[in-house]
Short mmCIF file of C-alpha atoms in Angstrom, two decimals:
data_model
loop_
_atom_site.label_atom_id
_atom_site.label_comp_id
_atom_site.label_asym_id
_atom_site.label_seq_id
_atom_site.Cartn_x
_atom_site.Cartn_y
_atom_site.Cartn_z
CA UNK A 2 38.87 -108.47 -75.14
CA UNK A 3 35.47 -107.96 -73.19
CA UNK A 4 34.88 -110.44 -71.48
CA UNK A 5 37.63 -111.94 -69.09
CA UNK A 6 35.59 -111.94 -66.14
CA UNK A 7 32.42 -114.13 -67.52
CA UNK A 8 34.90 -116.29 -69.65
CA UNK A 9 36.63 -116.79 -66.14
CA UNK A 10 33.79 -117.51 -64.13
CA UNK A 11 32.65 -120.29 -66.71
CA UNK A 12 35.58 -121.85 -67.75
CA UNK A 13 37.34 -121.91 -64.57
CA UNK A 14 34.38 -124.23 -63.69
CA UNK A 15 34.71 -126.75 -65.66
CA UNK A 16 32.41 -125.28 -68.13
CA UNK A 17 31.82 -124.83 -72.23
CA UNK A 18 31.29 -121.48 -74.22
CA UNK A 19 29.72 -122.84 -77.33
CA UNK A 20 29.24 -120.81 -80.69
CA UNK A 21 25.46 -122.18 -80.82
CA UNK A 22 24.38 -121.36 -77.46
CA UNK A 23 20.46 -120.20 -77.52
CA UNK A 24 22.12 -117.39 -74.79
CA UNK A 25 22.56 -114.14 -77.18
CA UNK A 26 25.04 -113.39 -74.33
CA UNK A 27 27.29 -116.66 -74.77
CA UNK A 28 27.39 -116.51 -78.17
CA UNK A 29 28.84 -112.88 -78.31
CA UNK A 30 31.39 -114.19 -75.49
CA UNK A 31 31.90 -116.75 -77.92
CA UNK A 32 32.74 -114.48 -81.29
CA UNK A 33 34.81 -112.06 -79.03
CA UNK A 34 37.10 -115.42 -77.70
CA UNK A 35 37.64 -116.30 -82.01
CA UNK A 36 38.27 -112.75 -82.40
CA UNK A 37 40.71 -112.11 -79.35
CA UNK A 38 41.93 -115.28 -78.89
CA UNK A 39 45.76 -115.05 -78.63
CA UNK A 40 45.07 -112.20 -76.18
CA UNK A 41 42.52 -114.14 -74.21
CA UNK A 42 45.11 -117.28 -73.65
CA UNK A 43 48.08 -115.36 -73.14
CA UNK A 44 45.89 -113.49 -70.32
CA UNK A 45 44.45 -116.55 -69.00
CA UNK A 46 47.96 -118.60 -68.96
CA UNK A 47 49.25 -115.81 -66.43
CA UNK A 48 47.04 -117.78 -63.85
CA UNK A 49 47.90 -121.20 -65.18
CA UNK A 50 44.82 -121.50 -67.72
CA UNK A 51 45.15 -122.86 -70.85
CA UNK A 52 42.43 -121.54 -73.28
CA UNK A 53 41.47 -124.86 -75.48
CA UNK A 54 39.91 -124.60 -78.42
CA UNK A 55 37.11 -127.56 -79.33
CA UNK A 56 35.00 -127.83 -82.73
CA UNK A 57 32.68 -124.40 -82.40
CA UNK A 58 33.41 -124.42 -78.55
CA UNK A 59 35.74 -123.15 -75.82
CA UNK A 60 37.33 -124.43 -72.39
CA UNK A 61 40.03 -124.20 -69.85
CA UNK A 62 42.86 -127.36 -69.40
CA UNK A 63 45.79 -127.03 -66.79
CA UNK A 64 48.93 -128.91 -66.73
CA UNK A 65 48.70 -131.70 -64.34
CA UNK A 66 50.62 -134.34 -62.60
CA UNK A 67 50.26 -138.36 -63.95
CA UNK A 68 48.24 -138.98 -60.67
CA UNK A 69 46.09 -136.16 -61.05
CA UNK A 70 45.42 -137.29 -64.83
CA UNK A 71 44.77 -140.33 -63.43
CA UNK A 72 42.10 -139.10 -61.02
CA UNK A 73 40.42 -137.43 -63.53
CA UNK A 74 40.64 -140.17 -66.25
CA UNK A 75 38.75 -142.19 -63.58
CA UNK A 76 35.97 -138.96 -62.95
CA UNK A 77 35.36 -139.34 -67.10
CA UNK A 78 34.14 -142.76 -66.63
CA UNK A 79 31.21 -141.49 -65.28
CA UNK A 80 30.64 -139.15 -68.51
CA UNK A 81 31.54 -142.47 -70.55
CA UNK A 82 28.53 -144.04 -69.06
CA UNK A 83 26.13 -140.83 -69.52
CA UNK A 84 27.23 -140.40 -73.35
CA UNK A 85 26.63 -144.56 -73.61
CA UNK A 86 22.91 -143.94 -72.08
CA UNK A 87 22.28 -140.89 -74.42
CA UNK A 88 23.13 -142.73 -77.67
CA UNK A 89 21.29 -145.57 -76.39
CA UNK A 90 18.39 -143.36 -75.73
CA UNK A 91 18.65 -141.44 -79.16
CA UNK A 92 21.31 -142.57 -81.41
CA UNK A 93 21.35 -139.16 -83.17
CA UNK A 94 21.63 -136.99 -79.57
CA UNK A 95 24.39 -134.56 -80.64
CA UNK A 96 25.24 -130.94 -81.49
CA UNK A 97 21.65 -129.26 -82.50
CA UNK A 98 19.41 -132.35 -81.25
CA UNK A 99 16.62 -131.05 -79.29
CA UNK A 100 14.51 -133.03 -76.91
CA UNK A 101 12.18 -132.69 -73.63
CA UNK A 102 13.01 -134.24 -70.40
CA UNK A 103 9.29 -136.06 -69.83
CA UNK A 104 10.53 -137.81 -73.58
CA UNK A 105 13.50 -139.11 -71.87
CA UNK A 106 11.64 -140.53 -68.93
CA UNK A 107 8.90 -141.98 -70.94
CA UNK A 108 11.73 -144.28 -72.89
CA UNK A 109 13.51 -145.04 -69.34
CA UNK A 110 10.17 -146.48 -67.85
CA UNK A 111 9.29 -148.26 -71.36
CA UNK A 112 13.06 -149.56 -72.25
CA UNK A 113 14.59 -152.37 -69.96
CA UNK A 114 18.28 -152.16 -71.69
CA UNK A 115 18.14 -147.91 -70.83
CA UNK A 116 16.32 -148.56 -67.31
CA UNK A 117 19.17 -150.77 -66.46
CA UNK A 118 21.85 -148.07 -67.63
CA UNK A 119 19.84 -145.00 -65.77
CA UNK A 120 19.96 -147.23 -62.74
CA UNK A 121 23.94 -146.83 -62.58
CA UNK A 122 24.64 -143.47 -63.81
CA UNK A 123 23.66 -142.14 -59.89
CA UNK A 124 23.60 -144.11 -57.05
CA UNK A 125 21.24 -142.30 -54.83
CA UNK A 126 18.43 -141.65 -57.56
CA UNK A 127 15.83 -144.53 -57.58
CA UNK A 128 12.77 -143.04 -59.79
CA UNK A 129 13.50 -142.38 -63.02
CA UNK A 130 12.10 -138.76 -62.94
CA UNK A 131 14.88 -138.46 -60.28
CA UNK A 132 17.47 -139.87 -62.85
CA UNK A 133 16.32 -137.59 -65.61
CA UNK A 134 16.55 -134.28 -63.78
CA UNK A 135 19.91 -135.24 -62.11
CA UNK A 136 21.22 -135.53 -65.48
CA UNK A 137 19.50 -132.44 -66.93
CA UNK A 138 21.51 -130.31 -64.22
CA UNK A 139 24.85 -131.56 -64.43
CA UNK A 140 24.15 -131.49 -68.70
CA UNK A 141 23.40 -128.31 -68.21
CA UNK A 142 25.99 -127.04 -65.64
CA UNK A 143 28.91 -128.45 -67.81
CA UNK A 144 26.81 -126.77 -70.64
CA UNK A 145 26.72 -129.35 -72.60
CA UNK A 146 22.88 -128.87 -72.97
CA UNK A 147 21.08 -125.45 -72.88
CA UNK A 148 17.19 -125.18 -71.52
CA UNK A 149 15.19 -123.42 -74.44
CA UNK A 150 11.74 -123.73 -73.12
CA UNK A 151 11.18 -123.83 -69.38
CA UNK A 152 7.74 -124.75 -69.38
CA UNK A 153 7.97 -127.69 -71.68
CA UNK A 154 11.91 -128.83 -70.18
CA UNK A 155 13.01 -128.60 -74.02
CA UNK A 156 17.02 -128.93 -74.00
CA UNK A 157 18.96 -128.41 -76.96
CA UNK A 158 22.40 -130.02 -77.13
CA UNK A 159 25.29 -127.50 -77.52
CA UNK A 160 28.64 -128.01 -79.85
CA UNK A 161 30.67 -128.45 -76.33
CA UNK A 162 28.67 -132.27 -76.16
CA UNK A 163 31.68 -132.79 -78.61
CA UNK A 164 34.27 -132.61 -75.94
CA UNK A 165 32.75 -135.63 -74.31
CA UNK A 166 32.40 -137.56 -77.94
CA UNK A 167 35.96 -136.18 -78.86
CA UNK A 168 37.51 -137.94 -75.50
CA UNK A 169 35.36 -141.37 -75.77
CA UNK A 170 36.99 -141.55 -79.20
CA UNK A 171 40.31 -140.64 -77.96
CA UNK A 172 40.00 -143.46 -75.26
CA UNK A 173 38.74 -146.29 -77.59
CA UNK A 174 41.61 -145.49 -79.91
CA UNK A 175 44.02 -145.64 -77.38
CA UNK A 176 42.23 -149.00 -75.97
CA UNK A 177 42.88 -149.94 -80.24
CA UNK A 178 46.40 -148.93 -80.00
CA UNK A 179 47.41 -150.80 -76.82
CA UNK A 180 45.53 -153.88 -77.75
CA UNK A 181 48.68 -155.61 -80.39
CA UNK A 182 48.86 -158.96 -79.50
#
């Protein structure tokens, strides 16, 4: 184990350490966590971490109280409607798809079905450049997305977007399962 304090300082945030990261950096974070990773979640569950393991990605879960779980479930609608505009955008926008911001926001202005589903991902962002870029940063923070070229705003889609793909599925099964009349 090398890395407890930068696995820490990501994951503790809410955030991903994917295995195809464009960070050299991540990615060896990433190989250490498959190689140690008994002794990273028994060190991390001291403090009430629980070291998850995704498809080709990391994060942290805690236990949680029903209300709290229902606070959150309520938080992922938001992240329902942001995967719901990204597929709508670009069907194949997944693990590996690379695209540039300005593409996004030509599509918003030129699409009336994705204009109206931009306008309700964020209530105080009116202009679709606005829209874009709000999106790009909380991608990015969650680190779902990775910046490749700064110059062009080229993003490439890391293997933690399956988390949110991975609970959409979960919750439309569920919706399935509960609908038996």
């Amino acid at each position: 184990m090398k890395y407890e304090q930068q696995v820490f300082d990501r994951l503790s945030k809410g955030g991903f350490i994917s295995s195809d990261s464009v960070d050299d950096a991540t990615r060896r974070i990433f190989l250490d966590i498959d190689d140690c990773r008994d002794e990273y979640a028994d060190y991390f569950s001291r403090i009430g971490f629980i070291l998850e393991e995704g498809n080709q990605y990391y994060y942290f879960s805690r236990k949680e109280s029903k209300s709290s779980m229902a606070d959150k479930l309520k938080k992922f609608g938001h992240w329902v409607d942001v995967l719901d505009f990204l597929k709508a955008w670009e069907p194949p926008f997944g693990p590996g798809f690379t695209f540039m911001t300005a593409d996004l926001i030509v599509k918003i202005d030129s699409d009336i079905e994705l204009r109206d589903k931009a306008s309700t991902l964020y209530d105080n962002k009116a202009r679709h450049d606005e829209i874009a870029e709000r999106l790009m940063e909380e991608l990015s923070k969650q680190g779902f997305v990775e910046i490749i070229d700064d110059v062009a705003r080229r993003y490439k889609v890391t293997a933690a977007y399956r988390y949110l793909e991975d609970m959409v599925n979960l919750i439309a099964f569920y919706d399935n399962d509960e609908i038996t009349d």
